[in-house]
PDB file of C-alpha atoms in Angstrom:
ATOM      1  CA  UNK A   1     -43.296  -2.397  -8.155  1.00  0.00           C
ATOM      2  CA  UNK A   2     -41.244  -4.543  -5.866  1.00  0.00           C
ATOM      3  CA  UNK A   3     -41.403  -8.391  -6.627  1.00  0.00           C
ATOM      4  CA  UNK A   4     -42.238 -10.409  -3.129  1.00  0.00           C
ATOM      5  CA  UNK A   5     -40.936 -13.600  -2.122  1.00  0.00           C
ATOM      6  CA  UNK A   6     -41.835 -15.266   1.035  1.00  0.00           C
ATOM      7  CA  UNK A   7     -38.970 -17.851   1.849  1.00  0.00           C
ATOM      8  CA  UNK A   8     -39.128 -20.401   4.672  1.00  0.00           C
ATOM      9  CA  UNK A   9     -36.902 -19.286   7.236  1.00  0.00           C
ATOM     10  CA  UNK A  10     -35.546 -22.723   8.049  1.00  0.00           C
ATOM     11  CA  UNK A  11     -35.854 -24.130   4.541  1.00  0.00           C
ATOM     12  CA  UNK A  12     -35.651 -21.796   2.181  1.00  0.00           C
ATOM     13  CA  UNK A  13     -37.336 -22.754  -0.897  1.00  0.00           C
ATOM     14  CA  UNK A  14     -34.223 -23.483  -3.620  1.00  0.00           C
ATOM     15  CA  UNK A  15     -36.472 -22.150  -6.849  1.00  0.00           C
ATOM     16  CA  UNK A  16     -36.849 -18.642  -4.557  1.00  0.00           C
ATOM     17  CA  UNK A  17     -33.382 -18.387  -3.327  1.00  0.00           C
ATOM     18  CA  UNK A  18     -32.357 -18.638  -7.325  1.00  0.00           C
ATOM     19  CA  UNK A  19     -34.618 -16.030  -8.612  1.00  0.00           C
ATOM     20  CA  UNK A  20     -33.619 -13.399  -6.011  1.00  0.00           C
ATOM     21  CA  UNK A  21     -29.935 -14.321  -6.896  1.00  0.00           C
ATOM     22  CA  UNK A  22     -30.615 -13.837 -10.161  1.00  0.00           C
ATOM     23  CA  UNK A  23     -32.645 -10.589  -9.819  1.00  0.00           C
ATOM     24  CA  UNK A  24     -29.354  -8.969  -8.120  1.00  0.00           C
ATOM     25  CA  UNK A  25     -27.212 -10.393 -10.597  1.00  0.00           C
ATOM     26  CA  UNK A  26     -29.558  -8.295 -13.230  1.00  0.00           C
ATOM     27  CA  UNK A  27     -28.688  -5.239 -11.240  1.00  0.00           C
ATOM     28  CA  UNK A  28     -31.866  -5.605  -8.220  1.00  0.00           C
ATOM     29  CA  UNK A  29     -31.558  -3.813  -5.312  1.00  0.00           C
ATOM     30  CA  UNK A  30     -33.081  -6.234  -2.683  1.00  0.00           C
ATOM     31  CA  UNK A  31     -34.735  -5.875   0.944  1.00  0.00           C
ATOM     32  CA  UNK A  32     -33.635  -8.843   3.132  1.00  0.00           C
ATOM     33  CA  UNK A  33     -33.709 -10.003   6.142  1.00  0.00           C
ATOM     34  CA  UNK A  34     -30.819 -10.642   8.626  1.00  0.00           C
ATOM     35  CA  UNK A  35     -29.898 -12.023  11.803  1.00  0.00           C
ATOM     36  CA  UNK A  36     -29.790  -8.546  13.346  1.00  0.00           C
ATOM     37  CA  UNK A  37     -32.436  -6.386  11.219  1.00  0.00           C
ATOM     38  CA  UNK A  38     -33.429  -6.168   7.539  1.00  0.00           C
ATOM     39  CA  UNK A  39     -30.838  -4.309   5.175  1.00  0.00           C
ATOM     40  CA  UNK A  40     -31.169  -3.318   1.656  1.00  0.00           C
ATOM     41  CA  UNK A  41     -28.460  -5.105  -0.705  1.00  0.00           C
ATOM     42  CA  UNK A  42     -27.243  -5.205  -4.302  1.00  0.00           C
ATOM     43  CA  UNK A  43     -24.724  -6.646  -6.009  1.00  0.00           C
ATOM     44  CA  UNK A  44     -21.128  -5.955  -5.561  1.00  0.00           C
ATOM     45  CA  UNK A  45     -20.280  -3.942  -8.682  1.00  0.00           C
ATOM     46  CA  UNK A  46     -23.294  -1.684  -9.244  1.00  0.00           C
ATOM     47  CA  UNK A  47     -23.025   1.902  -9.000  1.00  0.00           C
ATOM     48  CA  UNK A  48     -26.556   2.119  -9.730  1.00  0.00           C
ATOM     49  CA  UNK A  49     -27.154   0.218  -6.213  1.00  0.00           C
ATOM     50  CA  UNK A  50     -24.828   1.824  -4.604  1.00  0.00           C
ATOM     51  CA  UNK A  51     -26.425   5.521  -5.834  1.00  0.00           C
ATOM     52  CA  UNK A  52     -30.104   3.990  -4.546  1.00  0.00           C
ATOM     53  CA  UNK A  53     -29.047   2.766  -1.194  1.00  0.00           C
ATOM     54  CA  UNK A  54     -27.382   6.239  -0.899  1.00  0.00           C
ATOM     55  CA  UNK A  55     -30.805   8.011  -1.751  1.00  0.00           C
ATOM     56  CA  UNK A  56     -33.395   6.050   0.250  1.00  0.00           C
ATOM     57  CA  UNK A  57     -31.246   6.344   3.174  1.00  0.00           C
ATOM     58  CA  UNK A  58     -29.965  10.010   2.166  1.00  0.00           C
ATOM     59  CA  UNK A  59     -26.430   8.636   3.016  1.00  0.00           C
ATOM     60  CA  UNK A  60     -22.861  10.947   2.304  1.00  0.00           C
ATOM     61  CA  UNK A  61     -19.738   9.560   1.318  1.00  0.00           C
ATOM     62  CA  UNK A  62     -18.282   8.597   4.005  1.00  0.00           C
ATOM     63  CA  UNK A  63     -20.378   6.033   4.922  1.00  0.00           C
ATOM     64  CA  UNK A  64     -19.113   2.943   5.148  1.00  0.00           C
ATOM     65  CA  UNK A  65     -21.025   0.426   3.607  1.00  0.00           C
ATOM     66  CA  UNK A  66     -21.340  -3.506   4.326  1.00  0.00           C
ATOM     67  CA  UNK A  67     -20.178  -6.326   1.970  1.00  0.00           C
ATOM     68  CA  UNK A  68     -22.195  -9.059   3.864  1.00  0.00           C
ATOM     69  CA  UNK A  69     -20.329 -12.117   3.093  1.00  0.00           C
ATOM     70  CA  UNK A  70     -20.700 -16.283   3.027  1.00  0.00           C
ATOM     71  CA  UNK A  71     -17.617 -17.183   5.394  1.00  0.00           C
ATOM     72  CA  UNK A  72     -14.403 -16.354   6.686  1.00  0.00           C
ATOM     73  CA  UNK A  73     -12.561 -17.244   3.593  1.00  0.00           C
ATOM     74  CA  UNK A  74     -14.849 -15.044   1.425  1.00  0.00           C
ATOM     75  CA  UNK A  75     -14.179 -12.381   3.883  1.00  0.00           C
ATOM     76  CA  UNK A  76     -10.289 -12.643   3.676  1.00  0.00           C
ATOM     77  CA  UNK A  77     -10.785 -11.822  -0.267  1.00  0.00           C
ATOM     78  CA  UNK A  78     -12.260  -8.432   0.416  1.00  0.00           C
ATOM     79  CA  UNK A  79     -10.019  -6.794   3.587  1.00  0.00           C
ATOM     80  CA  UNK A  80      -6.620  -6.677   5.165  1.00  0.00           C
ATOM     81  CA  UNK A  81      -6.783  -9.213   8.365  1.00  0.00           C
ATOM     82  CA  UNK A  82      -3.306  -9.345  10.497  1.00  0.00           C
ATOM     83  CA  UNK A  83      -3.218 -11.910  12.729  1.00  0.00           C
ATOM     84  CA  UNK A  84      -4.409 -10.444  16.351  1.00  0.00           C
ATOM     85  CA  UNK A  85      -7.524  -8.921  14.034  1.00  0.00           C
ATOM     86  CA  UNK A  86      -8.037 -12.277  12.856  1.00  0.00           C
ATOM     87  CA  UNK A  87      -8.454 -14.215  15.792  1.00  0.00           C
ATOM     88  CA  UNK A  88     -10.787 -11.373  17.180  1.00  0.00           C
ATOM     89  CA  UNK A  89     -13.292 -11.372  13.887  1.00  0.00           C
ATOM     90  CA  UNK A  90     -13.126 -15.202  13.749  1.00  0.00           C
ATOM     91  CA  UNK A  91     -14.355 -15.785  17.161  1.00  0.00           C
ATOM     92  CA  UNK A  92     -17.468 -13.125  16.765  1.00  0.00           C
ATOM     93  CA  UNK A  93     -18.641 -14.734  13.536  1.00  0.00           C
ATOM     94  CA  UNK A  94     -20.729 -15.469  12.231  1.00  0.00           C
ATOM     95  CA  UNK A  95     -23.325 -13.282  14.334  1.00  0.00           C
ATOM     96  CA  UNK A  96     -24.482  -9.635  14.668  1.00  0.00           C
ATOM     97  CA  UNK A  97     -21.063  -7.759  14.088  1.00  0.00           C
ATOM     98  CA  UNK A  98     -19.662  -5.695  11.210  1.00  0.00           C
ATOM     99  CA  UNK A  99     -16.025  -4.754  11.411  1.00  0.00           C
ATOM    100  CA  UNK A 100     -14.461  -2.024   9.479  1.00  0.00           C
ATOM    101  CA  UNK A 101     -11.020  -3.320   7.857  1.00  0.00           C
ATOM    102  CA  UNK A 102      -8.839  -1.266   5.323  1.00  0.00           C
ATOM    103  CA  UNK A 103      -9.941  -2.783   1.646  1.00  0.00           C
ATOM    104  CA  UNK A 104      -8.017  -5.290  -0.534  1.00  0.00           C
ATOM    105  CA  UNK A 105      -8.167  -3.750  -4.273  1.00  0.00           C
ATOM    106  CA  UNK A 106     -11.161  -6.531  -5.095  1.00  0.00           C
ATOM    107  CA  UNK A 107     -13.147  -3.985  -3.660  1.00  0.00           C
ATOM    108  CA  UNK A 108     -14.763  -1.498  -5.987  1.00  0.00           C
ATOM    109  CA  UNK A 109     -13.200   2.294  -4.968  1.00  0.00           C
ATOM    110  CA  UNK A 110     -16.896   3.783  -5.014  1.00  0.00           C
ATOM    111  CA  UNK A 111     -17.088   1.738  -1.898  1.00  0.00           C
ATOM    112  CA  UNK A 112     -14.429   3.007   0.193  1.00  0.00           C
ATOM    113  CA  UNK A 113     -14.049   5.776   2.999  1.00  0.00           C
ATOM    114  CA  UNK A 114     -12.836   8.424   1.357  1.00  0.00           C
ATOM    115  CA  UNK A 115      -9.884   9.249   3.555  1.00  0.00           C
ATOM    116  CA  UNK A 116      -9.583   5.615   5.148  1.00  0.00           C
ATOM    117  CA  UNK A 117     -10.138   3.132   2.246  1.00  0.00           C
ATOM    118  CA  UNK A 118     -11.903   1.095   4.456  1.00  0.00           C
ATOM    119  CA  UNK A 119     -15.008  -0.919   4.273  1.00  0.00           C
ATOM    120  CA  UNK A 120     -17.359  -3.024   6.543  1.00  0.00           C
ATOM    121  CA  UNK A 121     -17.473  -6.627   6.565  1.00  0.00           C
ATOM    122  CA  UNK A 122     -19.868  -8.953   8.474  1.00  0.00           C
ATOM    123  CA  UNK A 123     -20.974 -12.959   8.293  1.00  0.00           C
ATOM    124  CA  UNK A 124     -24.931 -13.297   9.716  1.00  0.00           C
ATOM    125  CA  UNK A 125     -25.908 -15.704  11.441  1.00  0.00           C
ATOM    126  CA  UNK A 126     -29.230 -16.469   9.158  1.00  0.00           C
ATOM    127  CA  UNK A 127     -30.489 -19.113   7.169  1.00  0.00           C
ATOM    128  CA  UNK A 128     -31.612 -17.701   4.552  1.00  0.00           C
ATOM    129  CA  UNK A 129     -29.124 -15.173   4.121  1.00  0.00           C
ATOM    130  CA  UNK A 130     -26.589 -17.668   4.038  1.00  0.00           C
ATOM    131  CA  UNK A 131     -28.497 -19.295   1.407  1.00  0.00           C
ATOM    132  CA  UNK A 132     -28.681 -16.445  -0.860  1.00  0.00           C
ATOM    133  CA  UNK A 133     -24.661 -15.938  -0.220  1.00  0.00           C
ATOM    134  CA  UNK A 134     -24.206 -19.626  -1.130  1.00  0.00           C
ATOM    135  CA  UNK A 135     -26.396 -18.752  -4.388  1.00  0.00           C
ATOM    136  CA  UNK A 136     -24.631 -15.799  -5.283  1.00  0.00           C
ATOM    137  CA  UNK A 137     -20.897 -16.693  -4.884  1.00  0.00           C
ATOM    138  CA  UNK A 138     -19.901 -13.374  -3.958  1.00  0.00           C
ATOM    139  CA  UNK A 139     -20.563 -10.817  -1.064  1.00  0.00           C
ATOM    140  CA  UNK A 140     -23.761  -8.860  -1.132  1.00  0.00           C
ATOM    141  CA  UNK A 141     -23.036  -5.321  -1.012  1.00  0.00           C
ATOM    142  CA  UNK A 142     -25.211  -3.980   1.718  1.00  0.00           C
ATOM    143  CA  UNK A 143     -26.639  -1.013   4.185  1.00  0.00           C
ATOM    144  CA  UNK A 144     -28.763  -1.408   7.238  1.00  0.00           C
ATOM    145  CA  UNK A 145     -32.330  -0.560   5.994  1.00  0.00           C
ATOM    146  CA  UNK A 146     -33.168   2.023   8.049  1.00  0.00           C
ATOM    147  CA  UNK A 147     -35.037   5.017   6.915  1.00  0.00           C
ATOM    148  CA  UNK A 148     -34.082   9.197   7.534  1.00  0.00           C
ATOM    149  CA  UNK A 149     -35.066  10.016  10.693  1.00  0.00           C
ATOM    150  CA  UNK A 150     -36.426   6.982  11.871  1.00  0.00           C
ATOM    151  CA  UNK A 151     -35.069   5.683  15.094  1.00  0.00           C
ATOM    152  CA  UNK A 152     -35.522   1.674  14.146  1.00  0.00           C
ATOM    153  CA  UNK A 153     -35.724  -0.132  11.151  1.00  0.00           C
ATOM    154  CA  UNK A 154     -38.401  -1.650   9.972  1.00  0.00           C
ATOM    155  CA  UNK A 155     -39.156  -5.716  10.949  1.00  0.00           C
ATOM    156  CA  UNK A 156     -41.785  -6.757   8.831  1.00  0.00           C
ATOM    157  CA  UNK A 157     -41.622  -7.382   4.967  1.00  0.00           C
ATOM    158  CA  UNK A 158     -45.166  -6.531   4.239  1.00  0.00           C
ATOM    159  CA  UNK A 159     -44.106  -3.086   5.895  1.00  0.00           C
ATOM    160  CA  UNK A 160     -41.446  -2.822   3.623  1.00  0.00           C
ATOM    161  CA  UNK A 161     -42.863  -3.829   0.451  1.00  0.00           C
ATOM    162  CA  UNK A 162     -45.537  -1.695   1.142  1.00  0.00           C
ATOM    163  CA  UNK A 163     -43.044   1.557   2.053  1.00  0.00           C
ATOM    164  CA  UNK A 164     -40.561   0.666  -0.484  1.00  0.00           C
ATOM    165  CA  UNK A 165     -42.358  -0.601  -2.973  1.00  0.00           C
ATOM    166  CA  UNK A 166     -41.216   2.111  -5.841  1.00  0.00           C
ATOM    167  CA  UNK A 167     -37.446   2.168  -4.703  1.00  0.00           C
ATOM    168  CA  UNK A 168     -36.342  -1.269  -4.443  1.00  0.00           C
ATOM    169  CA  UNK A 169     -36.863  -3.909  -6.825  1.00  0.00           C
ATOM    170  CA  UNK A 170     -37.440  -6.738  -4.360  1.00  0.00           C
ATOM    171  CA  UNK A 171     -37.895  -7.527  -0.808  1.00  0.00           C
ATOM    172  CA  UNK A 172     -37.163 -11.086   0.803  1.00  0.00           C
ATOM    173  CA  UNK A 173     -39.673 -11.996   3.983  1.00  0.00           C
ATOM    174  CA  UNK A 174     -38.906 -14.767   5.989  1.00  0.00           C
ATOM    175  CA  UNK A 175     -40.802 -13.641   9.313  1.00  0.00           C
ATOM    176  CA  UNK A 176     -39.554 -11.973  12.194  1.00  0.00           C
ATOM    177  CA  UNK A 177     -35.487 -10.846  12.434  1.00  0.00           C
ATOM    178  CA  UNK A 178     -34.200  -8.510  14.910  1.00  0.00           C
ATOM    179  CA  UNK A 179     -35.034  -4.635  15.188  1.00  0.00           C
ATOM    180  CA  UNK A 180     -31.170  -4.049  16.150  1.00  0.00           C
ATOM    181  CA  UNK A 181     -28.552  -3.174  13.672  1.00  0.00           C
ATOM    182  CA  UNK A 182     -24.724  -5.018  14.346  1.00  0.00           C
ATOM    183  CA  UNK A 183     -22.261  -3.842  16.374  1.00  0.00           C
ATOM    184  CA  UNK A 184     -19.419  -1.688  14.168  1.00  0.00           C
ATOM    185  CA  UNK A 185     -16.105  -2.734  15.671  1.00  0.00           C
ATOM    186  CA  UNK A 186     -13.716  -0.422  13.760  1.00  0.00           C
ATOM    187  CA  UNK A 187     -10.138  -2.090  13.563  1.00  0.00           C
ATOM    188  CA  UNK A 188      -8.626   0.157  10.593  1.00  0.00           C
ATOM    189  CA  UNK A 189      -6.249   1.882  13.310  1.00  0.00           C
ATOM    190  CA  UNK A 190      -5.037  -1.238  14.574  1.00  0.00           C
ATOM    191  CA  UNK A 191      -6.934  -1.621  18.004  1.00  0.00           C
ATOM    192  CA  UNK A 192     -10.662  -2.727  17.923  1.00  0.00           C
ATOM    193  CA  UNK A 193     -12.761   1.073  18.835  1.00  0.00           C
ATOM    194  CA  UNK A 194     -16.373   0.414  19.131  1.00  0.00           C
ATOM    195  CA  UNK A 195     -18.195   2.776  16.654  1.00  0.00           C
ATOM    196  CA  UNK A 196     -21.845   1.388  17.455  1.00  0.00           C
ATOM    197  CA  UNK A 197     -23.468  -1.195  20.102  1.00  0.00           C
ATOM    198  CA  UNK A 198     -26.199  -3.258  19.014  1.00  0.00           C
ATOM    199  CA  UNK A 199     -26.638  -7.041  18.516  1.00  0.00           C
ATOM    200  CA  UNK A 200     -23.551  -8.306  19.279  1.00  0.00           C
ATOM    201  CA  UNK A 201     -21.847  -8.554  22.576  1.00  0.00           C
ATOM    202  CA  UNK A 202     -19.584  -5.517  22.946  1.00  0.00           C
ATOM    203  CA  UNK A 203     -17.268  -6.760  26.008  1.00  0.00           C
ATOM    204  CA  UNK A 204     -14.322  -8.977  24.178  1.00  0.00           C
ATOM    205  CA  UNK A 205     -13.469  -5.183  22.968  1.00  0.00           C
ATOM    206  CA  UNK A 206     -13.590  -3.781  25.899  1.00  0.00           C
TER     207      UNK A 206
END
């Protein structure tokens, strides 16, 4: 049964904030919100995350999965940024875009296109994530929570803890976030392609 914490969205509490960062240092698999739509998220080292995410979203390999991070500098740890890439990320962020950068080796293999050795990267825009981030110290590893063959994902945390409720270990509510997943700017072949449009402005890639 999934623990439930309801955190202020403008203050999160700091006793909350430490317990959830402390449930996915034990290994949790969280549902939390973010300033584009909920997305489940685990800590950066666990294959056993990593294998749930991949079964409640019935995910294959070559997905590429999200390590949702604090700032720029954390970001710079985890993928390869040359400069014309740089000034194109750093102006988006942080806000409703993940960008798809070839890996640095602190990233974990498991996580990595197959053929690419790329991963996604993203800084929200959200209170309360960026509390939990600050908490943490380290990226969240994370997937947009949205369901097989469901066309949105899901908004409200009661939803969720009642849905998920045997498959995730928490779920983080701080009211309404968006119902629309980032943009994925891929920029692993050297010019930005846009792989999906959603919450971020798509026309600086244009």
């Amino acid at each position: 049964m999934a623990k439930y914490f309801d955190v202020h969205p403008e203050n999160p509490q700091p006793r909350s904030i430490g317990q959830i960062a402390d449930a996915v240092r034990s290994g949790a698999l969280i549902a939390y919100p973010t300033d584009s739509c909920y997305a489940l998220g685990c800590q950066l080292g666990s294959r056993d995350g990593i294998d749930r995410i991949r079964s409640i979203r019935q995910l294959d390999n070559r997905h590429h999965f999200t390590l949702v991070c604090r700032d720029f500098a954390q970001l710079g740890q985890f993928v390869q940024v040359d400069n014309d890439v740089f000034r194109a990320v750093k102006a988006s962020t942080p806000g409703g875009y993940t960008f798809i950068l070839p890996a640095t080796r602190e990233v974990p293999r498991k996580l990595l296109h197959p053929k690419k050795k790329t991963v996604g990267v993203r800084i929200p825009d959200h209170v309360v994530t960026q509390s939990l981030l600050a908490e943490l110290g380290e990226p969240l590893l994370s997937s947009t929570l949205l369901l097989p063959d469901e066309a949105e994902p899901m908004t409200q945390g009661w939803e969720i803890k009642d849905r998920l409720d045997h498959v995730v270990d928490a779920v983080v509510d701080s009211g309404d976030c968006g119902t629309e997943p980032t943009t994925v700017i891929d920029f692993s072949g050297g010019e930005a392609e846009i792989v999906r449009r959603g919450a971020g402005d798509t026309s600086r890639f244009e």
